[in-house]
Coordinates of C-alpha atoms in Angstrom, one line a residue:
M5 CA 52.8 23.5 7.2
T6 CA 51.4 19.9 6.8
F7 CA 51.4 18.9 3.2
P8 CA 47.7 18.6 2.3
F9 CA 47.9 16.3 -0.8
R10 CA 47.9 12.5 -0.6
N11 CA 47.1 11.4 -4.2
A12 CA 48.8 13.1 -7.1
V13 CA 48.8 12.7 -10.9
L14 CA 51.9 14.2 -12.5
T15 CA 52.6 14.4 -16.2
G16 CA 56.0 15.2 -17.7
A17 CA 57.4 13.2 -14.8
C18 CA 60.6 12.3 -16.6
G19 CA 61.8 15.8 -17.3
G20 CA 63.9 18.0 -15.1
L21 CA 61.1 19.8 -13.2
G22 CA 59.0 16.6 -13.4
Q23 CA 61.6 14.4 -11.7
A24 CA 62.1 17.0 -9.0
L25 CA 58.3 17.2 -8.4
A26 CA 58.0 13.4 -8.4
R27 CA 60.8 13.1 -5.8
E28 CA 59.2 15.8 -3.6
L29 CA 55.7 14.3 -3.7
I30 CA 57.0 10.8 -3.0
A31 CA 59.2 12.1 -0.1
R32 CA 56.1 13.8 1.4
G33 CA 54.2 10.5 1.4
A34 CA 51.8 11.0 -1.6
A35 CA 50.7 8.3 -4.0
V36 CA 51.9 9.4 -7.4
A37 CA 50.8 8.5 -10.9
L38 CA 54.0 9.1 -12.9
V39 CA 53.1 10.0 -16.5
G40 CA 55.8 10.4 -19.1
L41 CA 57.6 8.8 -22.1
N42 CA 61.0 7.7 -20.7
R43 CA 60.1 4.4 -19.1
P44 CA 63.5 3.7 -17.4
V45 CA 63.4 7.1 -15.7
L46 CA 59.8 6.6 -14.5
D47 CA 60.6 3.1 -13.2
E48 CA 63.5 4.5 -11.2
L49 CA 61.3 7.1 -9.6
A50 CA 58.5 4.5 -8.9
A51 CA 61.1 2.3 -7.2
L52 CA 61.4 5.0 -4.5
A53 CA 57.9 3.9 -3.2
S54 CA 56.6 1.1 -5.4
E55 CA 53.5 0.6 -3.3
R56 CA 52.4 4.2 -3.9
C57 CA 53.5 4.8 -7.5
T58 CA 52.3 3.6 -10.9
V59 CA 54.0 4.4 -14.2
Y60 CA 52.0 5.4 -17.3
T61 CA 53.5 6.2 -20.8
P62 CA 50.7 7.6 -23.0
D63 CA 50.9 10.5 -25.4
V64 CA 49.3 13.3 -23.3
A65 CA 47.5 14.7 -26.3
D66 CA 45.7 11.3 -26.8
A67 CA 42.4 11.8 -24.9
A68 CA 41.5 8.1 -25.0
A69 CA 44.9 7.0 -23.6
M70 CA 44.7 9.6 -20.9
Q71 CA 41.2 8.5 -19.9
A72 CA 42.4 4.9 -19.7
C73 CA 45.3 5.9 -17.4
A74 CA 42.9 7.9 -15.2
R75 CA 40.5 5.0 -14.8
D76 CA 43.3 2.6 -13.9
W77 CA 44.8 5.1 -11.4
M78 CA 41.5 5.7 -9.6
V79 CA 40.8 2.0 -9.4
R80 CA 44.2 1.5 -7.8
H81 CA 44.5 4.5 -5.5
G82 CA 41.2 6.5 -5.6
V83 CA 40.4 10.0 -6.7
P84 CA 43.4 12.4 -6.8
D85 CA 43.5 15.6 -4.9
L86 CA 46.3 17.0 -6.9
L87 CA 46.8 17.1 -10.7
I88 CA 50.0 18.6 -12.1
A89 CA 50.0 19.0 -15.8
N90 CA 53.7 19.5 -16.3
A91 CA 54.3 17.9 -19.7
G92 CA 55.7 20.4 -22.2
V93 CA 58.0 20.9 -25.1
A94 CA 59.8 23.9 -26.5
G95 CA 61.6 24.9 -29.7
G96 CA 62.2 27.8 -32.1
F97 CA 59.7 28.6 -34.8
D98 CA 60.0 30.3 -38.2
T99 CA 56.7 31.0 -39.9
A100 CA 58.4 31.1 -43.3
Q101 CA 59.5 27.4 -43.0
A102 CA 56.7 25.0 -44.0
D103 CA 58.0 22.2 -41.8
D104 CA 57.8 24.4 -38.7
L105 CA 54.0 24.3 -39.0
A106 CA 54.2 20.7 -37.8
V107 CA 56.3 21.9 -34.9
M108 CA 53.6 24.4 -33.9
R109 CA 50.9 21.8 -34.2
R110 CA 52.7 19.3 -32.0
M111 CA 53.6 22.0 -29.5
L112 CA 50.0 23.1 -29.2
E113 CA 48.9 19.4 -28.8
I114 CA 51.3 18.8 -25.9
N115 CA 51.5 22.2 -24.2
L116 CA 47.9 23.2 -24.4
L117 CA 45.6 20.3 -25.3
G118 CA 47.7 18.0 -23.1
V119 CA 46.6 20.0 -20.0
A120 CA 42.9 19.6 -20.8
T121 CA 43.4 15.8 -21.5
T122 CA 45.1 15.5 -18.1
F123 CA 42.4 17.3 -16.2
Q124 CA 39.3 16.1 -18.0
P125 CA 39.1 12.4 -17.0
H126 CA 39.5 13.3 -13.3
L127 CA 37.3 16.4 -13.0
T128 CA 33.9 14.8 -12.4
A129 CA 35.2 12.6 -9.6
M130 CA 37.2 15.5 -8.1
R131 CA 34.1 17.7 -8.1
A132 CA 32.1 15.0 -6.4
Q133 CA 34.9 14.7 -3.8
G134 CA 34.7 18.4 -3.3
R135 CA 38.4 19.2 -3.0
G136 CA 41.5 19.2 -5.0
A137 CA 44.0 21.3 -6.9
L138 CA 44.5 21.5 -10.6
V139 CA 48.0 22.8 -11.5
A140 CA 49.5 23.5 -14.9
V141 CA 53.0 24.7 -15.8
A142 CA 52.7 27.6 -18.2
S143 CA 55.6 30.0 -18.7
I144 CA 56.7 33.7 -18.5
A145 CA 56.9 33.2 -22.3
G146 CA 53.1 33.1 -22.3
W147 CA 52.9 36.7 -21.1
R148 CA 54.3 38.2 -24.2
G149 CA 55.4 37.0 -27.7
M150 CA 59.1 36.7 -28.4
P151 CA 60.7 36.7 -31.8
G152 CA 61.6 33.2 -33.1
N153 CA 59.5 31.6 -30.3
G154 CA 56.0 32.1 -31.6
A155 CA 54.8 28.5 -31.3
Y156 CA 55.9 28.1 -27.7
C157 CA 54.6 31.6 -26.7
A158 CA 51.3 30.8 -28.3
S159 CA 50.9 27.5 -26.6
K160 CA 51.7 28.9 -23.2
G161 CA 49.7 32.1 -23.7
G162 CA 46.7 30.0 -24.7
L163 CA 47.3 27.8 -21.7
I164 CA 47.1 30.8 -19.3
R165 CA 43.8 31.9 -20.8
Y166 CA 42.4 28.3 -20.6
L167 CA 43.3 28.2 -16.9
E168 CA 41.7 31.5 -16.3
S169 CA 38.5 30.1 -17.8
L170 CA 38.6 26.9 -15.8
R171 CA 39.3 28.8 -12.6
A172 CA 36.2 30.8 -13.0
E173 CA 34.1 27.7 -13.9
L174 CA 35.3 25.9 -10.7
R175 CA 34.7 28.7 -8.2
G176 CA 32.7 27.4 -5.3
T177 CA 33.3 23.7 -6.0
G178 CA 36.1 23.2 -3.6
L179 CA 38.6 22.8 -6.5
S180 CA 41.3 25.3 -7.1
V181 CA 43.2 26.1 -10.3
H182 CA 46.9 27.2 -10.2
T183 CA 48.9 28.8 -13.0
V184 CA 52.6 28.3 -12.7
S185 CA 54.8 30.6 -14.8
P186 CA 58.5 29.6 -14.6
G187 CA 61.2 31.8 -16.1
Y188 CA 64.3 29.8 -16.9
L189 CA 64.9 26.4 -15.2
R190 CA 68.1 24.5 -15.5
T191 CA 66.6 21.6 -17.6
A192 CA 67.0 20.0 -21.0
L193 CA 64.6 22.5 -22.5
T194 CA 67.0 25.4 -21.8
A195 CA 70.3 23.6 -22.3
G196 CA 70.5 24.6 -25.9
N197 CA 69.7 28.3 -25.3
H198 CA 72.4 30.7 -26.4
F199 CA 71.0 33.8 -24.8
A200 CA 70.9 35.4 -21.3
M201 CA 68.6 33.5 -18.9
P202 CA 68.2 35.8 -15.9
G203 CA 67.0 34.1 -12.7
L204 CA 68.1 30.6 -13.9
M205 CA 66.7 28.3 -11.3
A206 CA 67.5 24.7 -10.3
P207 CA 64.5 22.4 -10.8
E208 CA 64.6 21.1 -7.3
D209 CA 64.2 24.6 -5.9
A210 CA 61.4 25.3 -8.4
A211 CA 59.6 22.1 -7.4
R212 CA 59.7 22.9 -3.7
R213 CA 58.4 26.5 -4.3
L214 CA 55.7 25.3 -6.7
L215 CA 54.3 22.8 -4.2
A216 CA 54.5 25.3 -1.3
G217 CA 52.6 27.8 -3.4
V218 CA 49.9 25.4 -4.3
A219 CA 49.6 24.2 -0.7
R220 CA 49.1 27.9 0.4
G221 CA 46.4 28.3 -2.2
R222 CA 48.3 30.7 -4.5
E223 CA 46.5 30.8 -7.8
H224 CA 49.4 32.4 -9.7
I225 CA 52.9 31.2 -9.0
V226 CA 56.0 32.8 -10.7
L227 CA 59.4 31.0 -10.4
P228 CA 61.4 32.9 -9.4
R229 CA 59.3 35.9 -8.4
R230 CA 61.9 38.4 -9.5
I231 CA 61.7 37.2 -13.1
G232 CA 58.1 38.1 -13.0
W233 CA 58.9 41.6 -11.8
L234 CA 61.5 42.0 -14.6
S235 CA 59.0 40.9 -17.2
R236 CA 56.4 43.3 -15.9
A237 CA 58.9 46.1 -15.9
L238 CA 59.9 45.5 -19.5
S239 CA 56.2 45.5 -20.4
L240 CA 56.1 49.1 -19.4
L241 CA 58.4 50.1 -22.2
P242 CA 56.9 51.2 -25.5
V243 CA 56.1 48.2 -27.6
S244 CA 58.6 49.2 -30.4
W245 CA 61.4 49.5 -27.8
H246 CA 60.5 46.1 -26.3
D247 CA 60.5 44.5 -29.7
H248 CA 63.9 46.0 -30.5
L249 CA 65.4 44.6 -27.3
L250 CA 64.1 41.2 -28.1
L251 CA 65.1 41.2 -31.7
N252 CA 68.7 41.7 -30.7
Q253 CA 68.7 38.5 -28.6
P254 CA 69.8 35.1 -30.0
R255 CA 66.9 32.9 -31.1
K256 CA 65.9 29.5 -29.6
P257 CA 67.2 26.7 -31.8
R258 CA 64.7 25.3 -34.3
M259 CA 64.4 21.6 -34.9
G260 CA 67.4 20.3 -36.8
E261 CA 69.6 23.1 -35.5
A262 CA 72.4 22.6 -32.9
G263 CA 71.0 22.7 -29.4
A264 CA 67.4 22.0 -30.3
T265 CA 65.4 19.7 -28.0
A266 CA 63.5 16.7 -29.3
I267 CA 59.7 17.0 -29.7
P268 CA 58.1 13.6 -29.1
G269 CA 55.6 12.5 -31.8
L270 CA 56.6 15.2 -34.2
R271 CA 55.9 14.1 -37.8
V272 CA 57.6 16.0 -40.6
S273 CA 58.7 14.6 -44.0
D274 CA 62.2 16.0 -43.5
P275 CA 64.0 17.9 -40.8
P276 CA 63.3 21.6 -41.0
S277 CA 65.8 23.4 -43.2
S278 CA 68.3 25.6 -41.5
Q279 CA 68.5 29.0 -43.2
P280 CA 70.4 32.0 -42.0
R281 CA 68.1 34.3 -40.0
R282 CA 67.8 37.9 -41.1

């Protein structure tokens, strides 16, 4: 199949999946706006095709900054036909800890609001163009809440519902909306996990499957598919059984705990306290 996209905007381009997506898009001849926070990594990616790539380093939750990036990109390369909102953060969450409220706020800003701020400044031009794909990376974690992971699950669950709404709004416009639900990918976001990760997938494999699914017009893409089947099978259990199974699993590390991943832009007065979990 000929790759149908020639002009792509990619957020979270310096993460594990983001770098894999960037390399695939560049290899397939697309012009790529590389959006992220790690400038050296983005510059290294851009050097693969400097005439087709531009680096941007905004906070994806900053609407004005994202609008400025979009204007600059469209002046340089025209209207995109592929938007991939991939920027995301993860971390454990404990409602009893006051500092974790800042973690939830920031996670919602990046994982949920950041998708809307990625799509919004391009949408009018893409509708006028009459074609294009809007892709957002959600998660299997958005299908059901998991103990100790409430902030992440809420952000991804909210994202899935937002994408459902946007998909309905854009029917008949020539634009498509694609929800990507990965299970576990071998990236920095999962490196600190101390629990079983069935179906653990390399980001390069995930990137290829993601782009192939979007090119084929699949609106719901699960990576890998078997983790989606497993999740659906577990959902058939009585809720109390499902909760009991999850409660026995180790929790994702909270900020300040060993194995926790950094959350850019997080503002708390002190690192969240580490207290024994009951």
